[in-house]
XYZ file of C-alpha atoms in Angstrom:
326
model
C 34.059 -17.914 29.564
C 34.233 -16.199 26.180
C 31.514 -18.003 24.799
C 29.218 -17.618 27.771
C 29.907 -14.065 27.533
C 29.499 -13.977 23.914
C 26.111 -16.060 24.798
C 24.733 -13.354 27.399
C 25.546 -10.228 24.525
C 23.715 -11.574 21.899
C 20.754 -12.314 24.603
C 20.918 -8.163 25.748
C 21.007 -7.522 22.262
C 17.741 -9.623 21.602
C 16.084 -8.440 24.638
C 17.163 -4.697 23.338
C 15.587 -5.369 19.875
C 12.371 -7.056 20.973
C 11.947 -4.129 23.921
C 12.575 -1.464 20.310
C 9.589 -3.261 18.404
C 7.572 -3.007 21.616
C 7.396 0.699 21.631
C 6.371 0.735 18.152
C 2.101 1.307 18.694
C -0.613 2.073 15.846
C -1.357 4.889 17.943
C 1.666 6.127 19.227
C 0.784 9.512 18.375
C -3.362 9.340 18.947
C -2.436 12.440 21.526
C 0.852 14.425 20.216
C -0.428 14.279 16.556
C -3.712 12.715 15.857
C -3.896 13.978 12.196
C -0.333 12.504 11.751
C -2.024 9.893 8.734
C -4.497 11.953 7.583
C -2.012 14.770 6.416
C 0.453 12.422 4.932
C -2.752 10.667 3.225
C -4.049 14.072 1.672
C -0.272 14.943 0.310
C -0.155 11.279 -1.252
C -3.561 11.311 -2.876
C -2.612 14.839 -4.808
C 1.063 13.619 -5.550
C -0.708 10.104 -6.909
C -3.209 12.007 -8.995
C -0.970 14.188 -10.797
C 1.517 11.310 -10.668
C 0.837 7.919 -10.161
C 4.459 6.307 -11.428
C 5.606 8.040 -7.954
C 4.314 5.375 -5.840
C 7.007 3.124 -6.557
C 9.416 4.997 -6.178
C 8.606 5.748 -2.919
C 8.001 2.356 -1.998
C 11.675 1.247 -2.927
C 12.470 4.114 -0.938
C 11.234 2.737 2.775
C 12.589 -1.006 1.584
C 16.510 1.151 0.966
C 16.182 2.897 4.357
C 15.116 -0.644 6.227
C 18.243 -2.270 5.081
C 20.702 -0.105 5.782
C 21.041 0.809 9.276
C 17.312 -0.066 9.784
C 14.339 1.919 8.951
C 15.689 5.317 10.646
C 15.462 7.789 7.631
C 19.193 7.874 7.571
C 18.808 7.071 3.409
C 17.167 10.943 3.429
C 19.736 12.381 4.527
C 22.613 15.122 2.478
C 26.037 15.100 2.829
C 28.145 17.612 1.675
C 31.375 15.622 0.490
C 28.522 13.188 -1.144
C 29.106 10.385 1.096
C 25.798 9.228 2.702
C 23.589 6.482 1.512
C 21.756 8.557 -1.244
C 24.861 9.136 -2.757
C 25.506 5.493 -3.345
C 25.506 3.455 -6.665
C 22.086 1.766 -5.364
C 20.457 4.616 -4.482
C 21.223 7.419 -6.978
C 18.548 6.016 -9.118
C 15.765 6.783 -5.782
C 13.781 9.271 -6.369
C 11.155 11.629 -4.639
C 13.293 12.825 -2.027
C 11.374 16.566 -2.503
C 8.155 14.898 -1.666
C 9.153 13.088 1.375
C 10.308 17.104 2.215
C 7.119 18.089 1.556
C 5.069 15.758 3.495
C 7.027 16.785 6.286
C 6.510 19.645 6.156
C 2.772 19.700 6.280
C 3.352 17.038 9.434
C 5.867 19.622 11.050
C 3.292 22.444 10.381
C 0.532 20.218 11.720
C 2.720 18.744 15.038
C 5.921 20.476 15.152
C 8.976 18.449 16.613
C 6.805 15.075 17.251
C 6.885 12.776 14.495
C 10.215 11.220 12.876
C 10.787 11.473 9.202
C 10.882 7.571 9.415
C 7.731 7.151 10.566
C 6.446 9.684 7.878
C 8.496 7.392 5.175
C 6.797 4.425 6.409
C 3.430 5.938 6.018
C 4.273 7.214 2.682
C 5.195 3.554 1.911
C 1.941 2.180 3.082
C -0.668 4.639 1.280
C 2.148 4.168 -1.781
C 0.809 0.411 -1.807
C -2.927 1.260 -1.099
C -3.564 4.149 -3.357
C -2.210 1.645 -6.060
C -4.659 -0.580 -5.329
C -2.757 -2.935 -2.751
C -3.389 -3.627 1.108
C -4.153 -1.030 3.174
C -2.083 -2.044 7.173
C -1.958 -0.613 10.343
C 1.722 1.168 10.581
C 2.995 0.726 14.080
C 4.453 3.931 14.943
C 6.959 6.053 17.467
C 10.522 5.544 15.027
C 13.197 7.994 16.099
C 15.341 9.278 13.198
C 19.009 8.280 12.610
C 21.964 10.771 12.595
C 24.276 8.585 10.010
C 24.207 7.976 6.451
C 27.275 6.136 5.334
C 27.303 5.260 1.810
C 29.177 1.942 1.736
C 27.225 0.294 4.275
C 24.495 0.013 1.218
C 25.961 -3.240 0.558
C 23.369 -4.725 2.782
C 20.798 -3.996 0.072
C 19.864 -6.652 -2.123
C 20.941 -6.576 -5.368
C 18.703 -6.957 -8.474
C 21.957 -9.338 -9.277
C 21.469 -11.562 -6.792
C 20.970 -15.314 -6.935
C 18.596 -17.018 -4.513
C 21.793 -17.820 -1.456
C 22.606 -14.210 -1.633
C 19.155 -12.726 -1.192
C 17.618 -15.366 1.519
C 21.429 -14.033 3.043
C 20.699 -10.316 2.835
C 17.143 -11.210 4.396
C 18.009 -12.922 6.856
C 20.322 -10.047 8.248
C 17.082 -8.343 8.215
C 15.579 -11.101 10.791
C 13.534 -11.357 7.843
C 12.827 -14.901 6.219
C 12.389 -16.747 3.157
C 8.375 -16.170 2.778
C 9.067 -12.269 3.224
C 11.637 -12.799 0.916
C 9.007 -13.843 -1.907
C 5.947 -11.256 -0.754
C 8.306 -8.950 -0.378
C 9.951 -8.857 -3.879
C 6.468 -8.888 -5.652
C 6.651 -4.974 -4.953
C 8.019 -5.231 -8.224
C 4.533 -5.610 -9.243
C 4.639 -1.595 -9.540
C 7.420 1.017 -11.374
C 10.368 0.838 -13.791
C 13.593 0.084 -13.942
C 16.596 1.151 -15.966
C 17.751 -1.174 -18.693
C 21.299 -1.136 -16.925
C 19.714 -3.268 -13.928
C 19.497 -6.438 -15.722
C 20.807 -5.590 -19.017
C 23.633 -8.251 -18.587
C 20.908 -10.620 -18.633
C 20.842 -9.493 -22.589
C 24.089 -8.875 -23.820
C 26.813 -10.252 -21.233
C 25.428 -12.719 -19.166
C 29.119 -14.403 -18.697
C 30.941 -11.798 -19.366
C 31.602 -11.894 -23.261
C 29.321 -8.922 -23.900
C 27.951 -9.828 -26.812
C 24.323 -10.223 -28.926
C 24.590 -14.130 -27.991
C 25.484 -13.999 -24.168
C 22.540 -14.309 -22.702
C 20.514 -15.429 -19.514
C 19.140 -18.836 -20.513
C 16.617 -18.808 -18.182
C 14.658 -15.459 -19.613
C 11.745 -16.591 -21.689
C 12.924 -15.986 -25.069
C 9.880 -13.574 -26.460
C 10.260 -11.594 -23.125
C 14.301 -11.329 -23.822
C 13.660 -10.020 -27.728
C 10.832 -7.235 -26.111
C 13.516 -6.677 -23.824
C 16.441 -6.093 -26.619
C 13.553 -4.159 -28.429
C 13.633 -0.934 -25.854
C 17.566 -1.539 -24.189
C 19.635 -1.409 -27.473
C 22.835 -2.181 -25.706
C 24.782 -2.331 -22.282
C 25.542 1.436 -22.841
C 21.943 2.411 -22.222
C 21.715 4.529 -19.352
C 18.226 6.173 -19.838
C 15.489 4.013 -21.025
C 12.724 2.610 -19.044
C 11.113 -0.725 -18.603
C 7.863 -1.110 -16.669
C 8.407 -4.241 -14.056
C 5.153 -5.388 -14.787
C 4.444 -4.556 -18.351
C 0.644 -3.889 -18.815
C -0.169 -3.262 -14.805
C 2.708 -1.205 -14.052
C 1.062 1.400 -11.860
C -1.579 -1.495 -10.568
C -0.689 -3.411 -7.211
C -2.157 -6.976 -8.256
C -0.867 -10.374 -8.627
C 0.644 -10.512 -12.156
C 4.532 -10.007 -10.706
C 3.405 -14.009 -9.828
C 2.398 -14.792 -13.413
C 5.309 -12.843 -14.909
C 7.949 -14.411 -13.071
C 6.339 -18.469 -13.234
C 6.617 -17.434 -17.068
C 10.395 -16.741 -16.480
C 9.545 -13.383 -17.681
C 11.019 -11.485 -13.873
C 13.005 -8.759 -15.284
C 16.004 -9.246 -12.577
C 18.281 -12.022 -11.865
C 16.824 -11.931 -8.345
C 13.072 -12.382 -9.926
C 14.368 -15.643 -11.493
C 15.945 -16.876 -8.305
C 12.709 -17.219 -6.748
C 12.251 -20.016 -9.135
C 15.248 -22.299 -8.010
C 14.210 -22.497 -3.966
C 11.339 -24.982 -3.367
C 9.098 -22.849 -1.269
C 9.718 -19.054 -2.872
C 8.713 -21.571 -6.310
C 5.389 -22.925 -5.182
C 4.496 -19.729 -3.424
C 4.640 -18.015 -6.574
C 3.169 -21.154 -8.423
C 0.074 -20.578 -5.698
C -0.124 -17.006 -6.735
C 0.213 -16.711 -10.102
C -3.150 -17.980 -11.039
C -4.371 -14.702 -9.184
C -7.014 -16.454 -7.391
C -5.792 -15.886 -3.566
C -5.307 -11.975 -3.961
C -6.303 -11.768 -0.150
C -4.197 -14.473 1.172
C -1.345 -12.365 -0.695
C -2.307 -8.932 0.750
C -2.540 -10.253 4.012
C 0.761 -11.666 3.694
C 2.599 -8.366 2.637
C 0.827 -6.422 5.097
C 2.620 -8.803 7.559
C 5.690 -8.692 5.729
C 6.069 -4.807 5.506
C 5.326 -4.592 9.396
C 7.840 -6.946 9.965
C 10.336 -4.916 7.512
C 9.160 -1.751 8.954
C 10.098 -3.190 12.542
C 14.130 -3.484 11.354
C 16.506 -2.675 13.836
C 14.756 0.630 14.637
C 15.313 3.678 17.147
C 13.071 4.330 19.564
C 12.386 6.562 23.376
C 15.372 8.158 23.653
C 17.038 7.292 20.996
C 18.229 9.413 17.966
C 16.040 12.161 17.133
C 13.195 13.802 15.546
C 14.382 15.809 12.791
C 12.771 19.071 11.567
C 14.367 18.658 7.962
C 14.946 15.346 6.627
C 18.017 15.665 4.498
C 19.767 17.046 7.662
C 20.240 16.580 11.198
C 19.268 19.068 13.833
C 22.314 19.722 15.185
């Protein structure tokens, strides 16, 4: 009987899922906010122009709000005592949090109390990709916004530590599989990272923290460029494009990169020791199927954007979205 029972939950729950992705519609709001995209468009294309290294950021922004609690905007929201997801060891290097505000604020001013701050994020994430030269995707729309940002629960985000078990893991709590698991991770195509993300990979690969414990499987020329601009394990500050030369450029080179063994992140090189994430990027890295790639990260960030979301009556539309309404 317990089984059967258990059986018949996880059915409601899939049934409760599938019927949340079903209200999500490219034009949920064609009638309570038409100009919805075109305001968050305008406020992207004079944030991009002033400062293009922002589109990554905001990017990595929507992928940290998917995973944790599902893509509800809960990872905008303040707490007081500094525990919600922001305030996390994964998250405290995010960043453009004020323009997310902003853009709200012209949607709010444009359609008061009608569209969610995740659905804004989501938007922000797409034109983020296409005004750096990547796919351009219909955004199905109608997210309601979470009420609770906890920040230990951002242990469901994958780690630029990971190895190739944990990630396809982390994904697949996601309902998302091992091909999104490759498209998605050649976001790192755009931005920086700090040297203490992979560092380890330079100085204290097994723990000995020292000039000769290194990650074997980091080209070697790539590792001395890397030692070049993070000095040590104690380096806090410095920044290394992802992709160096194209960093600001959505294109195919995170492919090349990474076939070189030149990924920045342990979880870049893990894509190289599962037979399908290898040839994919093996297919890619010759750059000569850029629309067979777009296509399949459009699908990918629809599916993402699709995670364990609130919709109808559920949660709310904010006003603000660092805080709740009431």
């Amino acid at each position: 009987m317990a089984s059967r029972g258990m059986m018949v939950a996880l059915l409601l729950a899939g049934v409760a899922a599938s019927c949340a992705m079903a209200q999500l519609q490219e034009k949920f709001y064609s009638e309570s906010c038409p100009s919805v995209e075109d305001v968050v468009r305008k406020e992207m294309v004079r944030a991009l122009s002033l400062a293009p290294s922002l589109a990554a950021p905001l990017l990595r922004m929507h992928f940290h709000d998917c995973f944790v609690r599902g893509c509800d905007g809960s990872v905008l929201l303040d707490s007081a005592n500094k525990t919600a997801e922001k305030d996390a060891l994964p998250n405290q290097t995010l960043r453009g949090f004020d323009f997310v505000e902003r853009v709200k604020a012209a949607v709010e001013k444009a359609c008061p109390d009608t569209v969610s701050c995740a659905d804004v994020l989501t938007l922000i994430a797409r034109d983020a990709v296409w005004l750096s030269k990547g796919p351009f995707w219909e955004v199905p729309l109608g997210r309601r916004d979470g009420s609770v940002s906890i920040s230990n629960e951002t242990d469901a985000l994958p780690p630029p530590t990971a190895n190739i078990t944990v990630l396809t893991q982390l994904f697949a709590a996601k309902n998302l599989d091992i091909k999104d698991l490759v498209v998605l991770s050649a976001a790192h195509t755009i931005g920086t990272s700090h040297c203490f993300s992979f560092s380890d990979r330079l100085y204290n690969f097994t723990g000995l923290d020292n000039a000769s414990d290194i990650d074997p499987t980091l080209e070697p020329f790539y590792m001395a460029k890397l030692k070049s601009k993070c000095a040590s394990l104690d380096d806090n500050t410095t920044l290394v494009e992802m992709d160096p030369g194209s960093f600001k450029t959505f294109d195919l080179d995170y492919f090349k990169l990474v076939s070189k063994r030149r990924g920045l992140f342990h979880s870049d090189g893990a894509l190289l020791t599962n037979a399908f994430t290898r040839a994919y990027i093996q297919r890619h890295a010759g750059g000569g199927f850029k629309d067979e790639f777009f296509a399949d990260f459009a699908v990918s960030m629809v599916k993402m954007g699709n995670t364990d979301v609130l919709t109808g009556s559920q949660g709310e539309i904010r006003k603000k979205c660092s805080v709740v309404n009431h």
